[in-house]
Coordinates of C-alpha atoms and ligand atoms in Angstrom, one line a residue:
X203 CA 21.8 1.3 20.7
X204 CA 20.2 -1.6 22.1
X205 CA 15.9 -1.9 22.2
X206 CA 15.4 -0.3 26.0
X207 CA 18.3 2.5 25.2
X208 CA 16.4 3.1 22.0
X209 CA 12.5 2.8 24.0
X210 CA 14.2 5.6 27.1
X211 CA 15.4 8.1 24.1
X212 CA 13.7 10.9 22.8
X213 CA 12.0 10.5 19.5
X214 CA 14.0 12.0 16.3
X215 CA 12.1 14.4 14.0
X216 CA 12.4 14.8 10.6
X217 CA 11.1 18.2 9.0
X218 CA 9.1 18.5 6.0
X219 CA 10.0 22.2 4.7
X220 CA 6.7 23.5 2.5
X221 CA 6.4 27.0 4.0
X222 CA 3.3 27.2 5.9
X223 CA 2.3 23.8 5.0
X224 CA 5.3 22.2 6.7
X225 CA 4.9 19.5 9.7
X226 CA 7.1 17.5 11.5
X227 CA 7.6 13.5 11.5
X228 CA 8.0 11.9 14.0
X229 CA 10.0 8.2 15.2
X230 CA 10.3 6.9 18.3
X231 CA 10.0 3.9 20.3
X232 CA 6.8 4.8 22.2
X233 CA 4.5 7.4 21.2
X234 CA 1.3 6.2 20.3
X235 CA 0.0 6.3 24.0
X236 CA 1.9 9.1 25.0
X237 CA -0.7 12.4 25.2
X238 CA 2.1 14.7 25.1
X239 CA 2.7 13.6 21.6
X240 CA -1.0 14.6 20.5
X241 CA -0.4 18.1 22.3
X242 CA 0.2 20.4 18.8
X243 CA -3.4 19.8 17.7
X244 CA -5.3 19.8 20.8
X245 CA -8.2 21.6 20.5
X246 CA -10.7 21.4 24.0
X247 CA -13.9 22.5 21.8
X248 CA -13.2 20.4 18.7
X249 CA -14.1 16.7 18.1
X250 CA -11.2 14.0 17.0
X251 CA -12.3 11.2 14.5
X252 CA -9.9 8.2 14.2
X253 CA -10.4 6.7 11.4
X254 CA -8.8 3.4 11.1
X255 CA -9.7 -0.3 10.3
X256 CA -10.7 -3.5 12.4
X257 CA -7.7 -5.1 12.4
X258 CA -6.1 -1.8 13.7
X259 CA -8.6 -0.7 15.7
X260 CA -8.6 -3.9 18.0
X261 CA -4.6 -3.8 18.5
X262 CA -4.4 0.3 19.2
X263 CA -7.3 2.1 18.7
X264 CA -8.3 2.4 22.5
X265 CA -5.0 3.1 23.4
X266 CA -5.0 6.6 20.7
X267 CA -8.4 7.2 21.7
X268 CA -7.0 7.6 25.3
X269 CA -3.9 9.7 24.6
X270 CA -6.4 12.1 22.4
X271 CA -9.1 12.2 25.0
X272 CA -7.3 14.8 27.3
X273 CA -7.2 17.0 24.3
X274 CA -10.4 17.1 22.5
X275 CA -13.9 17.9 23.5
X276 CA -14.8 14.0 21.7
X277 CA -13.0 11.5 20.9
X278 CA -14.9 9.2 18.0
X279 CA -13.3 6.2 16.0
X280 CA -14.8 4.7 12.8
X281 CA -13.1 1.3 11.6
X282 CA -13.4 0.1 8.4
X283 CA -13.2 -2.9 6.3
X284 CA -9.5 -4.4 6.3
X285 CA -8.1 -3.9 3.1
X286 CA -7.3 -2.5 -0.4
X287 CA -10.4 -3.8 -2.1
X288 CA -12.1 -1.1 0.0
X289 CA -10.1 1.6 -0.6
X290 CA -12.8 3.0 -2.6
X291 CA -15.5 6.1 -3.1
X292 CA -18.2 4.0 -1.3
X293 CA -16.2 3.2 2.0
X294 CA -15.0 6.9 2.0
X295 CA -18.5 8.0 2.1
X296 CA -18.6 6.2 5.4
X297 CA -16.2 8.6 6.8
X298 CA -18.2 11.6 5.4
X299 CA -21.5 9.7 7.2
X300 CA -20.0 9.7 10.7
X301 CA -18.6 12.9 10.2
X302 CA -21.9 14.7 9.0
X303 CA -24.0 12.2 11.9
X304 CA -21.4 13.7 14.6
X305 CA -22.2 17.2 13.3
X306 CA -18.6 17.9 13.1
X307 CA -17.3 21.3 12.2
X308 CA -14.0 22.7 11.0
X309 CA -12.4 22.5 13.9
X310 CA -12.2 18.4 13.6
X311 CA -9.3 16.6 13.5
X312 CA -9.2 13.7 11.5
X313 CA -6.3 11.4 12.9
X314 CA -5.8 8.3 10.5
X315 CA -5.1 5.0 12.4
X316 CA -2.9 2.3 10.0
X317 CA -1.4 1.4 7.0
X318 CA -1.4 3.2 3.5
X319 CA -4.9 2.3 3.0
X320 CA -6.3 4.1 5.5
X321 CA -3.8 7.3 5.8
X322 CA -4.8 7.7 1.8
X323 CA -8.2 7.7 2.4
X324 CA -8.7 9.5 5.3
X325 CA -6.7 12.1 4.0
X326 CA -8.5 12.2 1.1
X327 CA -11.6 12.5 3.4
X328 CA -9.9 15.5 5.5
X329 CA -8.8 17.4 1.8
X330 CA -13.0 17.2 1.5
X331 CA -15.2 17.5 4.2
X332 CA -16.3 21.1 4.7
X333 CA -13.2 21.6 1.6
X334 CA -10.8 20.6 4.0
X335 CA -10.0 20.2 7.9
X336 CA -6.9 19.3 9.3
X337 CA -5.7 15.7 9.6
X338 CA -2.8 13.5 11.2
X339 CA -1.3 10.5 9.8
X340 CA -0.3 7.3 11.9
X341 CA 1.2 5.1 10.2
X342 CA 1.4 1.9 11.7
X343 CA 2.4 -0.4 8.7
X344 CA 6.5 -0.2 7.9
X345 CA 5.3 1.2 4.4
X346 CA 3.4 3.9 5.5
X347 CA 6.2 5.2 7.4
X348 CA 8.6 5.0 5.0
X349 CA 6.3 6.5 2.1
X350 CA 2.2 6.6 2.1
X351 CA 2.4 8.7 5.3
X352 CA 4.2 11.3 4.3
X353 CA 4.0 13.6 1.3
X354 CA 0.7 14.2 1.1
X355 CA -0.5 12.3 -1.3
X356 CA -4.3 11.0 -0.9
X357 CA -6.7 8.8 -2.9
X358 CA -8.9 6.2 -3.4
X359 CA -9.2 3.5 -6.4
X360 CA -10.9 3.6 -9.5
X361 CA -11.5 -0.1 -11.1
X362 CA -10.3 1.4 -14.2
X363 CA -7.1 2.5 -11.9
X364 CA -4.9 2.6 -9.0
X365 CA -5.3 6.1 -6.5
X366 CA -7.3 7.5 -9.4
X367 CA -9.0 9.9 -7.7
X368 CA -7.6 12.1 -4.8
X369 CA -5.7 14.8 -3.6
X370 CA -2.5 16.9 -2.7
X371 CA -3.0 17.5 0.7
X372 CA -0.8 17.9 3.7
X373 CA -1.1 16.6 6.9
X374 CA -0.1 18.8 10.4
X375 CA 2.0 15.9 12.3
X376 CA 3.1 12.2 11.0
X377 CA 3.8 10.1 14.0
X378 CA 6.3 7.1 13.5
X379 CA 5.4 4.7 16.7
X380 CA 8.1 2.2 16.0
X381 CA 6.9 -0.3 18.5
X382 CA 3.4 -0.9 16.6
X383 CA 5.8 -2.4 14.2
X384 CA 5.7 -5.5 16.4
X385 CA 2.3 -6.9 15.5
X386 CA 2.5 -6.2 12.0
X387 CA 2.8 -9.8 9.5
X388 CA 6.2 -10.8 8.2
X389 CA 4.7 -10.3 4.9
X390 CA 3.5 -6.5 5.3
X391 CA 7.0 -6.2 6.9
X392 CA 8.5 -7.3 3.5
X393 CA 6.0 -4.7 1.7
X394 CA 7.4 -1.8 3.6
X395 CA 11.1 -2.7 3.0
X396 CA 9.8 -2.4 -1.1
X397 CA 9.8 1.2 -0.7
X398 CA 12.5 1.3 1.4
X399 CA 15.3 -0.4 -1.6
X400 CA 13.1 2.0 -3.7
X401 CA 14.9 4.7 -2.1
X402 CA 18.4 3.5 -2.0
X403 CA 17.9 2.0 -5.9
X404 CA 17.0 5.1 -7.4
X405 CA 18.4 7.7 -5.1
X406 CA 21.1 7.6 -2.7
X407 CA 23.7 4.4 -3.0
X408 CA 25.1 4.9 0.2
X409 CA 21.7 3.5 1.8
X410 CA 21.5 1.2 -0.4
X411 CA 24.5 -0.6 0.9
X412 CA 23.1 -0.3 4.2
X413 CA 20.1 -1.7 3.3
X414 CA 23.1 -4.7 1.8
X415 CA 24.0 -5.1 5.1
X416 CA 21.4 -4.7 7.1
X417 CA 18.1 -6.2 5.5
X418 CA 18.4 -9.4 7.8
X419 CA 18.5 -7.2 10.8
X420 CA 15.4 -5.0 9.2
X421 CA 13.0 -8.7 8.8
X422 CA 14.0 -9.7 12.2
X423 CA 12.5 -6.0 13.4
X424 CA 15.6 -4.6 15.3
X425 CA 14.8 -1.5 16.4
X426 CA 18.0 0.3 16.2
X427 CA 17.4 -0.8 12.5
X428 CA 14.2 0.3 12.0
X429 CA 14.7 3.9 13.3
X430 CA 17.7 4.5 10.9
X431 CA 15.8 2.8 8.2
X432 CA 12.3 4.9 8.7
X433 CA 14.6 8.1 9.4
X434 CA 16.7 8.0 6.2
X435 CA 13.4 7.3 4.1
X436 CA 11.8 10.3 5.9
X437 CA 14.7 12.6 5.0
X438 CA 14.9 11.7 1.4
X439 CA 11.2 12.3 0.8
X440 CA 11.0 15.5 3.0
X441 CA 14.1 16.1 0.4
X442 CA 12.0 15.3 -2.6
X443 CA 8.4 16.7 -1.9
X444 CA 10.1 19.5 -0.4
X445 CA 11.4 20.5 -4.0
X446 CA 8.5 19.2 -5.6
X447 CA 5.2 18.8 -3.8
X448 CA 2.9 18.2 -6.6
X449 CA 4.5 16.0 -8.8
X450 CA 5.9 18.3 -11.3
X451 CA 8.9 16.8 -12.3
X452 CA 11.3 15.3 -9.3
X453 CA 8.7 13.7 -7.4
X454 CA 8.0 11.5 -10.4
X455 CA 11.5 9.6 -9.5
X456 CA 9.7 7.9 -6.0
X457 CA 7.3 6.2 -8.3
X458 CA 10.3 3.6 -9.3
X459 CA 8.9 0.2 -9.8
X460 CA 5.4 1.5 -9.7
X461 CA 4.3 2.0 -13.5
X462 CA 4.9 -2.3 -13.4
X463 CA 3.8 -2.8 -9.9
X464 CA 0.6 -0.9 -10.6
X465 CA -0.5 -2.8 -13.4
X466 CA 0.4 -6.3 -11.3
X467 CA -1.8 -5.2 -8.5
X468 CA -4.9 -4.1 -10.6
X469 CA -4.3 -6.8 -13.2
X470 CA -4.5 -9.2 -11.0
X471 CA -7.3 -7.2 -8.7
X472 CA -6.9 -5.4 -5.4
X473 CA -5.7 -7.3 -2.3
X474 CA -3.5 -10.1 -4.5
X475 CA -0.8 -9.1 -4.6
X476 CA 0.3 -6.1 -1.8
X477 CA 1.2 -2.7 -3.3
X478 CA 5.1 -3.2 -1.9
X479 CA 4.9 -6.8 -3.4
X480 CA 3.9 -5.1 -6.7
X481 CA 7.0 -2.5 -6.1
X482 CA 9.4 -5.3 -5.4
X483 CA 8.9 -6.8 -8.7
X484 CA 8.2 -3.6 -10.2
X485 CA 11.7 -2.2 -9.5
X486 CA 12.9 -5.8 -10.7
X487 CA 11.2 -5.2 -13.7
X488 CA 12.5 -1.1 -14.3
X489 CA 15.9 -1.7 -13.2
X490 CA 16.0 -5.2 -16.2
X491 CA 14.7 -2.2 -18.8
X492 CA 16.8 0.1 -17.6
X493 CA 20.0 -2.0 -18.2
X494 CA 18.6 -3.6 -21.9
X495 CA 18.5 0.0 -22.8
X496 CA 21.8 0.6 -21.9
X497 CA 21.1 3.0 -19.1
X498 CA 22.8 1.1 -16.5
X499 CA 25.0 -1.7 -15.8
X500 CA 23.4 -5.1 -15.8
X501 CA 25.4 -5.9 -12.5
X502 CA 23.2 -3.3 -10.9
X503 CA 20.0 -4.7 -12.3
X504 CA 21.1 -7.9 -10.7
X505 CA 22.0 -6.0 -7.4
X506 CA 18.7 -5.1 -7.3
X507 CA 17.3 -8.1 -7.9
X508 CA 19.3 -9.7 -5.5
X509 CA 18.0 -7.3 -2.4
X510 CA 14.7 -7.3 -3.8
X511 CA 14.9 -11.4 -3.2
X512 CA 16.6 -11.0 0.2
X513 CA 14.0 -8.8 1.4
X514 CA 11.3 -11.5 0.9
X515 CA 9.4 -10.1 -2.0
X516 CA 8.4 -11.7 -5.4
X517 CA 10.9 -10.8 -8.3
X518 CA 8.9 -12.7 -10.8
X519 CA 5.3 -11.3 -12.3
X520 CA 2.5 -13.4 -12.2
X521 CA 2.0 -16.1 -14.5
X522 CA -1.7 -14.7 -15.1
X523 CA -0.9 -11.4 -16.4
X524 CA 0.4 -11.3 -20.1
X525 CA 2.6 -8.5 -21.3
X526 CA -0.3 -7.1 -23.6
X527 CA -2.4 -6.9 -20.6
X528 CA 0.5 -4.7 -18.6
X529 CA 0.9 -2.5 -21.9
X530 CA -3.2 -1.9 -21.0
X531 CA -3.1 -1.4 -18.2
X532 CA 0.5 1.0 -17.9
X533 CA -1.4 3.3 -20.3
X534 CA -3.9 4.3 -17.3
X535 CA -0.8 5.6 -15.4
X536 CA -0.4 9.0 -14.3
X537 CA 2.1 9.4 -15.4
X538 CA 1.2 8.2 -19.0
X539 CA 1.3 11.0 -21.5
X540 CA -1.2 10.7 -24.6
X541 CA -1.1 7.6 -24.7
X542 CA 2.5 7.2 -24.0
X543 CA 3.7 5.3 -21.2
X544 CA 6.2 6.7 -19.3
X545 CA 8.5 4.3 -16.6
X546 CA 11.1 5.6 -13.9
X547 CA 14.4 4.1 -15.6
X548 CA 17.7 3.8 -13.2
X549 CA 20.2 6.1 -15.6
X550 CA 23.1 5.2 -13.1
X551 CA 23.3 3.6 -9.9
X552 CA 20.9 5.1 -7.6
X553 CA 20.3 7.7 -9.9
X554 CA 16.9 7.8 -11.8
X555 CA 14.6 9.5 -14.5
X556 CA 11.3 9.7 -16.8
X557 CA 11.3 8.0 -19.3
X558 CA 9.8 6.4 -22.6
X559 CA 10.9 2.9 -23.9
X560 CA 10.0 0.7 -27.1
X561 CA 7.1 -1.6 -26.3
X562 CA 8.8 -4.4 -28.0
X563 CA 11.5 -4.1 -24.9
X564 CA 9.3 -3.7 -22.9
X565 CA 7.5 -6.8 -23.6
X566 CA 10.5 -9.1 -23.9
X567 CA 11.4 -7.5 -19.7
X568 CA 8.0 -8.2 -19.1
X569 CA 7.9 -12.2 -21.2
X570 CA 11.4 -12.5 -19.4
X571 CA 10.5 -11.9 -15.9
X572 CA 7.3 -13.4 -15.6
X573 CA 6.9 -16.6 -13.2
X574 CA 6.1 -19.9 -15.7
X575 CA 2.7 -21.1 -15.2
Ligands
NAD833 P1 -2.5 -1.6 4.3 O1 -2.9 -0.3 4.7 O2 -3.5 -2.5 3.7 O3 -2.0 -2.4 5.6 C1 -1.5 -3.7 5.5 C2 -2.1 -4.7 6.5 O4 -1.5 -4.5 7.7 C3 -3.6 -4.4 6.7 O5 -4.3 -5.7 6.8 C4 -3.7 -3.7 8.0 O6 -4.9 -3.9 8.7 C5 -2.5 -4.4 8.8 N1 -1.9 -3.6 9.8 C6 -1.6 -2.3 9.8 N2 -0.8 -2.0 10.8 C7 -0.7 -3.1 11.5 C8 0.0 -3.4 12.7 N3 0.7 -2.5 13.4 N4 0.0 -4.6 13.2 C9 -0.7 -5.6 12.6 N5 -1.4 -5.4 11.4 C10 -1.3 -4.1 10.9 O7 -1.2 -1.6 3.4 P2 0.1 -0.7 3.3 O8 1.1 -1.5 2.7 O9 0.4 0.0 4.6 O10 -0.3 0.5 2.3 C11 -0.6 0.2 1.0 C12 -1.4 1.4 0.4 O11 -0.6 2.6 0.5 C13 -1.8 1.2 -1.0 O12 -3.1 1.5 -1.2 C14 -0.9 2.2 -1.8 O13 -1.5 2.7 -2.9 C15 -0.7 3.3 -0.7 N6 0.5 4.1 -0.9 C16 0.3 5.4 -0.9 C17 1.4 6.2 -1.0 C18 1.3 7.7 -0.8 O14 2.3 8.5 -1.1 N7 0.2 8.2 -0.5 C19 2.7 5.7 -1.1 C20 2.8 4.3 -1.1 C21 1.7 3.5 -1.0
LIG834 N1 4.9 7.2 -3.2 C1 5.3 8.2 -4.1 C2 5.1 9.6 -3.7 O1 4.7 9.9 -2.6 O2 5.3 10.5 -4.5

């Protein structure tokens, strides 16, 4: 489908099944300005706060607030610093002060305006205020609507650890505007397609040769590429959190790459390296232990590797960070278990689980895959 085609036809949605909790996602070529697509929440006595950040709020805030405005009684947007570094409790309060200063009631709408950053903290700010009110993510970063945006998943950082401190909580409506794709930097662009390979690495092959074929097309930002790319990432995590919504077992398997990339980005502090950066090598790093523990083939590992490269993200660790210093900081992982660290290992091609591995492996992946200084 060529780019006008794709622009005239109606958005795809992809449902997220979780009884009364479920909500719909949404892709399509122009939505963002649209005020039909705002209709489900409208609300003529209630105020709407956009929460977004500066760098966002200059390229599509007004144009939101616009499409809201026939909807809500007030229409308010609060922008934040740009950035991970301020993905923290004291920049979340800010969202609590405009909200309290507007003398906003249940009835608000929180509507979250960017990447990952700001759709995990203002939904961690809607699971709070008043003990909760509901909120919509827009994702306008290629990773957030691939992964942050949906799921549910909210938090801010600790500087002892990554999205330490959060919440399960659902939004009402995700809204995939492919075209804000546009203004976003080649190198976020590479982020996003991180946690796109994620998905066809460790779950579902037959995307993952897609993604062979097609990750050329993806960095040049063809639409027609994009939408099947954001779609089929939708669907397998509606699939996932569907069976799992609170991480009790399944859910675990989307973390692939992150117990490494997590311990790259705060080893190195916030902002660095990007979180999909951190991925990118992370999954470099879980598919090598994988294949030295004789859970997959090392041709795969490679294959990884090899897409991981093409997609424009790092597949060596930083020289800086030692392997003793990953082993720290791994152990502050959620999904570390008294003391255990516990990595998402590829246990056949596209086909993942939890589990433990002996440090002394681990450390030669890590010594082995680190950049020289
Ligand atoms: P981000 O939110 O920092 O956005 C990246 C950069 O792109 C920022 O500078 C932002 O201002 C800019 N930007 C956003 N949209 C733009 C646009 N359309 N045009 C131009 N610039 C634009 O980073 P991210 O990669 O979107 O998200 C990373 C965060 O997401 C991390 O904090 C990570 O922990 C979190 N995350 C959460 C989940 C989850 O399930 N909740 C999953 C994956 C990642
Ligand atoms: N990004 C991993 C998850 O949402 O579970």
């Amino acid at each position: 489908m060529s780019t006008p085609e794709l622009l005239r036809a109606a958005p795809t949605s992809v449902h997220i099944d979780l009884g009364e909790r479920s909500y719909p996602i949404l892709i399509g070529g122009e939505l963002l300005s649209d005020p039909a697509t705002w209709a489900p929440q409208a609300n003529r006595k209630a105020v709407a706060l956009i929460v977004t950040n500066v760098t966002v709020a200059a390229l599509y805030g007004a144009a939101l607030a616009a499409a809201l405005e026939p909807h809500f009684a007030r229409v308010r947007t609060l922008a934040l610093p740009d950035g991970e570094a301020y993905k923290d409790l004291a920049h979340l309060n800010l969202v609590f002060d405009e909200l309290l200063g507007q003398e906003a009631d249940r009835r608000t709408v929180l509507y979250a305006l960017g990447g990952g950053v700001v759709g995990d903290m203002t939904g961690f700010a809607a699971a709070c205020y008043m003990r909760g009110v509901p909120f919509v993510q827009v994702p306008t970063t290629l990773l957030a609507q691939v992964d942050s945006s949906v799921g549910g998943k909210t938090a801010v950082n600790h500087p002892l650890g990554k999205n330490m401190i959060g919440a399960f909580y659902q939004p009402r409506q995700v809204v995939c505007d492919l075209g804000v794709l546009d203004t976003l930097p080649d190198r976020e662009m590479s982020a996003g397609l991180a946690e796109i390979i994620k998905y066809g690495a460790s779950i579902d092959i037959e995307f993952l040769g897609w993604l062979e074929r097609q990750v050329d097309e993806l960095r040049a930002r063809r639409r027609d590429a994009l939408a099947h790319a954001v779609r089929r990432s939708c669907e397998i995590k509606a699939r996932v959190v569907g069976a799992d919504e609170k991480e009790a077992g399944l859910r675990e398997i989307l973390n692939f790459g992150h117990t490494f990339g997590h311990a790259i980005e705060a080893g190195l502090g916030y902002g660095q390296w990007l979180h999909g950066e951190g991925v990118g090598c992370g999954m470099v790093m879980a598919a090598e232990l994988s294949a030295r523990l004789g859970l997959v083939d090392a041709a795969f590992a490679r294959r990884i590797e090899a897409l991981v490269a093409r997609a424009g993200l790092p597949v060596r660790g930083p020289a800086s960070l030692s392997p003793q210093r990953y082993l720290e900081l791994m152990r502050v992982d959620k999904k570390a278990q008294g003391g255990d660290i516990r990595f998402v290992l590829l246990d056949g091609e596209s086909h993942a689980s939890v589990r433990t591995a002996p440090e002394a492996v681990v450390v030669d992946v890590i010594a082995a895959l680190t950049a020289s200084a």
